[in-house]
GROMACS .gro file of C-alpha atoms in nm:
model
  219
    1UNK     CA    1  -2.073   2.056   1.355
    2UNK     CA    2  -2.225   1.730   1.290
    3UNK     CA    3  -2.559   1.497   1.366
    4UNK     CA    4  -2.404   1.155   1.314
    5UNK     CA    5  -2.698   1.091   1.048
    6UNK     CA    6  -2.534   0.941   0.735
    7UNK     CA    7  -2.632   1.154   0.416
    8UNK     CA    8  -2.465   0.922   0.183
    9UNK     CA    9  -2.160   0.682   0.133
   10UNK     CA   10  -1.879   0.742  -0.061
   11UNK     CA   11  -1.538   0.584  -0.176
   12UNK     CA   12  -1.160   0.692  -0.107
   13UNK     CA   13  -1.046   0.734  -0.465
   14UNK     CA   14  -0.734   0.858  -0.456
   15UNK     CA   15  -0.453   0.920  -0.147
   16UNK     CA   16  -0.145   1.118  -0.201
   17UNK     CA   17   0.141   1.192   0.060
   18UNK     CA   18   0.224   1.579   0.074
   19UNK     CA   19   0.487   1.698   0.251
   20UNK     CA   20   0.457   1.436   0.546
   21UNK     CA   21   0.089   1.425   0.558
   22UNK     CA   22  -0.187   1.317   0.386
   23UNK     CA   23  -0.425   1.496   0.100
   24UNK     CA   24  -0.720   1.219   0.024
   25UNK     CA   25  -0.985   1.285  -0.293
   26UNK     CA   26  -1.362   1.143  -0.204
   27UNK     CA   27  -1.590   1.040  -0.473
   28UNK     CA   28  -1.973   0.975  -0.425
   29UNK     CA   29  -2.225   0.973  -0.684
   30UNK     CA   30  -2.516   1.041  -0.412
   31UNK     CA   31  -2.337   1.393  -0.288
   32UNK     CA   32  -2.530   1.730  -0.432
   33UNK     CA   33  -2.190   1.843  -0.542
   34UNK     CA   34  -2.369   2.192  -0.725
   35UNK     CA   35  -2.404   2.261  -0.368
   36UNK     CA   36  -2.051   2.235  -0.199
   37UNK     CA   37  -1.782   2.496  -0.196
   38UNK     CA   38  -1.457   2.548  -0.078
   39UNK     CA   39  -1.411   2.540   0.274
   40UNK     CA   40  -1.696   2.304   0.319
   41UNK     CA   41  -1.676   2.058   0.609
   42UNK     CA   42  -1.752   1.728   0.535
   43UNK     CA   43  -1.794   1.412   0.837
   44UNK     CA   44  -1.559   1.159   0.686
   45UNK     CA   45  -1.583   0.798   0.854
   46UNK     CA   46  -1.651   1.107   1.157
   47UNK     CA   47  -1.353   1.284   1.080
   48UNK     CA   48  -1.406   1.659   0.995
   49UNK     CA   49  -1.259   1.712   0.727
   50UNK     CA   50  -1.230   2.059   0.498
   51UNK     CA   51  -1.296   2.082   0.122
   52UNK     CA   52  -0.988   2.241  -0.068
   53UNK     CA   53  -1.102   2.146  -0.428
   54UNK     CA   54  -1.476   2.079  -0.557
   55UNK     CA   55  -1.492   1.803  -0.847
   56UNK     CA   56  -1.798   1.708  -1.028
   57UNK     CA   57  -1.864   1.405  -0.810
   58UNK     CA   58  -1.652   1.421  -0.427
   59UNK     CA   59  -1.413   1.689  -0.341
   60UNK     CA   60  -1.053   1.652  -0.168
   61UNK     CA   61  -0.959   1.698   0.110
   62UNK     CA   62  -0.581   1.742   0.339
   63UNK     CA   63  -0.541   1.506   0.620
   64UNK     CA   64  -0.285   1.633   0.935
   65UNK     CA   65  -0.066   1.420   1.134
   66UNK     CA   66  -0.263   1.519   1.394
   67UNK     CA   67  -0.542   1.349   1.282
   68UNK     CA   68  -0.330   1.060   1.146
   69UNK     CA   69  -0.251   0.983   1.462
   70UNK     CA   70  -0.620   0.947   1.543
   71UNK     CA   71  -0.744   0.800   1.308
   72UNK     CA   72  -0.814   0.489   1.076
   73UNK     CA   73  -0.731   0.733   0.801
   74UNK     CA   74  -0.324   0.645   0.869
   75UNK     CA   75  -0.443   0.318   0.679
   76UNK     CA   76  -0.674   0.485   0.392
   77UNK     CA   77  -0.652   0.295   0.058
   78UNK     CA   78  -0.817   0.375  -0.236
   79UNK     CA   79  -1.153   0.215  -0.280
   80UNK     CA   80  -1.244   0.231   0.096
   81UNK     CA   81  -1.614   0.323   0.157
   82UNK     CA   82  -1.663   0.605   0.397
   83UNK     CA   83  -1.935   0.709   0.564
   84UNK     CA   84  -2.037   1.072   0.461
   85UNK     CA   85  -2.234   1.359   0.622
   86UNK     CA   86  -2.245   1.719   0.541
   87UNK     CA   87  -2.207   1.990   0.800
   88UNK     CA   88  -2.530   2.051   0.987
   89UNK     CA   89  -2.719   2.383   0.914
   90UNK     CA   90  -2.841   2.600   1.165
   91UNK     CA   91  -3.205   2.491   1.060
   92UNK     CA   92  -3.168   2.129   1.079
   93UNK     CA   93  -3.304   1.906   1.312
   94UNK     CA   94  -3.072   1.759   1.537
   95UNK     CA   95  -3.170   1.416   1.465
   96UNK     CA   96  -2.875   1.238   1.563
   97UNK     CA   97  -2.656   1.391   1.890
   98UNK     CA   98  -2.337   1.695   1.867
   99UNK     CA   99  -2.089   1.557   1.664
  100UNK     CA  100  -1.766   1.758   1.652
  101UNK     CA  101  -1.544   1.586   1.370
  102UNK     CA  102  -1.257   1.576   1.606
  103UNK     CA  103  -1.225   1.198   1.630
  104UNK     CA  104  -1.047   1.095   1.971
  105UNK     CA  105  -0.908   0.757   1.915
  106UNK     CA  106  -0.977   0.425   1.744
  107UNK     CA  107  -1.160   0.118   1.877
  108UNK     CA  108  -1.193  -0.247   1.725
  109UNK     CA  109  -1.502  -0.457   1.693
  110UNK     CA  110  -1.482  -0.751   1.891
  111UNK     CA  111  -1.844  -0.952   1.797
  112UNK     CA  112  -2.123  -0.909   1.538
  113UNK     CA  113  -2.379  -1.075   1.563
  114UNK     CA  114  -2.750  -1.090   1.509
  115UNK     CA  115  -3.025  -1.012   1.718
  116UNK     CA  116  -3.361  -1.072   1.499
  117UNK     CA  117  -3.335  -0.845   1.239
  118UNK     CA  118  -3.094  -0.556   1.417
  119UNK     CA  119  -2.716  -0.633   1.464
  120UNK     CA  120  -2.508  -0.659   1.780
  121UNK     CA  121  -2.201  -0.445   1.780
  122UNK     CA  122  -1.911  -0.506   2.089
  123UNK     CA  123  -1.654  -0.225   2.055
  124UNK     CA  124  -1.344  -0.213   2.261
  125UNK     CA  125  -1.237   0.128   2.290
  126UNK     CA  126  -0.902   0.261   2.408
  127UNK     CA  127  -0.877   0.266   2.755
  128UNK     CA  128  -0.812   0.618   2.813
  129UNK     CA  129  -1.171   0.683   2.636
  130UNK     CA  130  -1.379   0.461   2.857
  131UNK     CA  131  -1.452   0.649   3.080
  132UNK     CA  132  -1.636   0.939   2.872
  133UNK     CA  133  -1.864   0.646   2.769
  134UNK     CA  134  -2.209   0.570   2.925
  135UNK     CA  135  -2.452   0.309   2.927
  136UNK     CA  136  -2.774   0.452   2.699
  137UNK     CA  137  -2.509   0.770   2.665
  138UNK     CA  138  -2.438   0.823   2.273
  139UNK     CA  139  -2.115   0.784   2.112
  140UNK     CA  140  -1.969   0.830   1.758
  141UNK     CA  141  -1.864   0.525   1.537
  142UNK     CA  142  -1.711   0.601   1.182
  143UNK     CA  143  -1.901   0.917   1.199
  144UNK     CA  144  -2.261   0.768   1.297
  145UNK     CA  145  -2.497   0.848   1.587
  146UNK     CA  146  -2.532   0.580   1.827
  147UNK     CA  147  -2.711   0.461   2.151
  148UNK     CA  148  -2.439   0.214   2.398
  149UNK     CA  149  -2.644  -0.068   2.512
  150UNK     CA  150  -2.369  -0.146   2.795
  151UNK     CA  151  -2.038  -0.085   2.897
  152UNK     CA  152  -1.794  -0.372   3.075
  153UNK     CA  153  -1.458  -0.153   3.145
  154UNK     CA  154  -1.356  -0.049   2.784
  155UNK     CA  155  -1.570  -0.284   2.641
  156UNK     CA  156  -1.897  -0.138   2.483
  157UNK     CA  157  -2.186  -0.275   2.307
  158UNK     CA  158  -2.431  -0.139   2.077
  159UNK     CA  159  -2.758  -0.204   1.877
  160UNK     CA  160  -2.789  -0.124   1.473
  161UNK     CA  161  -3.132  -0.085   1.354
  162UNK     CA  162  -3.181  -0.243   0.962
  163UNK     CA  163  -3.205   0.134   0.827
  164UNK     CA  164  -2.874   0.227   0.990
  165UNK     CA  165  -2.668  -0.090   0.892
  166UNK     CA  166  -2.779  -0.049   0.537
  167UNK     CA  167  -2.740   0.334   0.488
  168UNK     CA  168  -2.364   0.270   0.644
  169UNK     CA  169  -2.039   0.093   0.593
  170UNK     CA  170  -2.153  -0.106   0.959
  171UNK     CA  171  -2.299  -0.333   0.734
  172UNK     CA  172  -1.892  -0.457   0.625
  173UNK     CA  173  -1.814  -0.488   0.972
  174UNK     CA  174  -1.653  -0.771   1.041
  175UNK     CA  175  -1.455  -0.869   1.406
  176UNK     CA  176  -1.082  -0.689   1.420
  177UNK     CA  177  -1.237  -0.427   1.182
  178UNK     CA  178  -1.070  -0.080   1.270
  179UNK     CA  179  -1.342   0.169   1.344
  180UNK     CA  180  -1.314   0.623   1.448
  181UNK     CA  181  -1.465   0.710   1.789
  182UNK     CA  182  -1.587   1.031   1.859
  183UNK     CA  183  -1.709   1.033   2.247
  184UNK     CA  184  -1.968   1.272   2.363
  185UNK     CA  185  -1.842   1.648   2.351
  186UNK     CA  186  -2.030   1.729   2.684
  187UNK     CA  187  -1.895   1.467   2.880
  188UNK     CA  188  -1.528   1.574   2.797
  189UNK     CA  189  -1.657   1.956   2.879
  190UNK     CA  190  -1.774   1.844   3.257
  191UNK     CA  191  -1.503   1.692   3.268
  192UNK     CA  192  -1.276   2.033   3.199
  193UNK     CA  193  -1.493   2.197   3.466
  194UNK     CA  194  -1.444   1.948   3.720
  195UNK     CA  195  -1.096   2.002   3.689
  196UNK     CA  196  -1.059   2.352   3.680
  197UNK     CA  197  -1.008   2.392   4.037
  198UNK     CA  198  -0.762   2.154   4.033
  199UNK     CA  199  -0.412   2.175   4.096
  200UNK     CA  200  -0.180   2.235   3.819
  201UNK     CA  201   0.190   2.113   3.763
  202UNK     CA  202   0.308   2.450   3.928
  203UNK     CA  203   0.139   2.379   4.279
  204UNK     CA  204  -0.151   2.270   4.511
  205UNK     CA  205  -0.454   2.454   4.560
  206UNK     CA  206  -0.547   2.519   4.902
  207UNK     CA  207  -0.901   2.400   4.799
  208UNK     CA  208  -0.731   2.064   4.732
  209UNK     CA  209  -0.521   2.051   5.077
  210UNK     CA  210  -0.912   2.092   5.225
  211UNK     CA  211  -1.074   1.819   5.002
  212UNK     CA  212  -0.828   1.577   5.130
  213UNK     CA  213  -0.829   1.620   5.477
  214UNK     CA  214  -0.483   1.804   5.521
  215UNK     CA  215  -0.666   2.136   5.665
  216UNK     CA  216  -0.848   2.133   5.940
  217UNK     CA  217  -1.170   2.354   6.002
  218UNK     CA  218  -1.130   2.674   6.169
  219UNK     CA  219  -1.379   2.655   6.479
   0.00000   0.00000   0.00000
């Protein structure tokens, strides 16, 4: 579990194909590397990724189709900065929102401007993750915490402070850039409630028939 507050950035320094996927090696000179052991979770661009060797300065990592599919990584080259934060402890302050790791899709920026001395991000996301995103709701980009400003259909926008476009790879932005969503992790659990009294593909629920008018109240 992650806050989406940036500990440090860090460069893709090596990518090797493995059996059909991915293994990727991460090298930052800011990371307390005496502190990280195998195992480790590390936010990657906002994509969890595990540590399954420790070297003196990054660690790497195995990337699965899965998250391939997902992700920006399916284009990693060596020499990309990444955005990279540490698992949260059970101490720390939530400073940021929940962050899973488990990026859902990508988006691409469509403007950047500036707005005095903040920046002006507009995000299309894909269209199947619109809806789990909310005007002043948070969302995920490359693995940092952010506030939408407004939402036009899959279109969203946001605001960068100076601290967060410096301390981030937002500041290399540019428009068509490719960039890891992450929406919020309790809208898509409402949204598993809501449909838990739903039908399924084997039949229709009775309290369905009576939530669409086919039933009629007993008098």
């Amino acid at each position: 579990m992650f806050t989406g507050i940036i500990e440090a950035l860090g460069s893709i320094a090596a990518t090797e194909m493995r059996g059909g996927d991915m293994r990727l090696r991460i090298s930052s000179a800011s990371l307390p590397m005496a502190e990280v052991k195998l195992g480790d979770s590390f936010a990657t661009n906002g994509v969890c990724l595990t540590v399954v060797a420790v070297l003196s300065d990054g660690f790497w990592a195995d990337v699965s189709n899965e998250t391939l599919s997902l992700s920006t990584f399916a284009n990693a080259k060596p020499g990309q900065v990444v955005n990279l934060e540490r698992a949260m402890l059970a101490s720390s302050r939530l400073d940021g929102h929940i962050v899973s790791g488990h990026v859902d899709g990508v988006g691409r920026v469509l403007s950047y401007t500036n707005d005095a001395r903040s920046i002006r991000v507009g995000i299309e996301a894909p269209a199947n993750l619109a809806r789990y995103i909310a005007t002043k709701g948070s969302i995920c980009v490359d693995g940092v915490s952010l506030t939408v400003n407004r939402i036009d259909g899959s279109v969203f926008e946001l605001n960068v402070v100076p601290h967060t476009a410096a301390e981030t790879i937002i500041q290399q932005y540019r428009v068509g850039t490719q960039i890891n969503l992450e929406v919020d992790v309790v809208a898509r659990y409402l949204e598993r409630l809501l449909q838990a009294d739903k039908p399924t593909e084997s039949g229709i629920s009775m309290a369905t028939l009576a939530d669409n008018g086919f039933l009629r109240a007993r008098k």
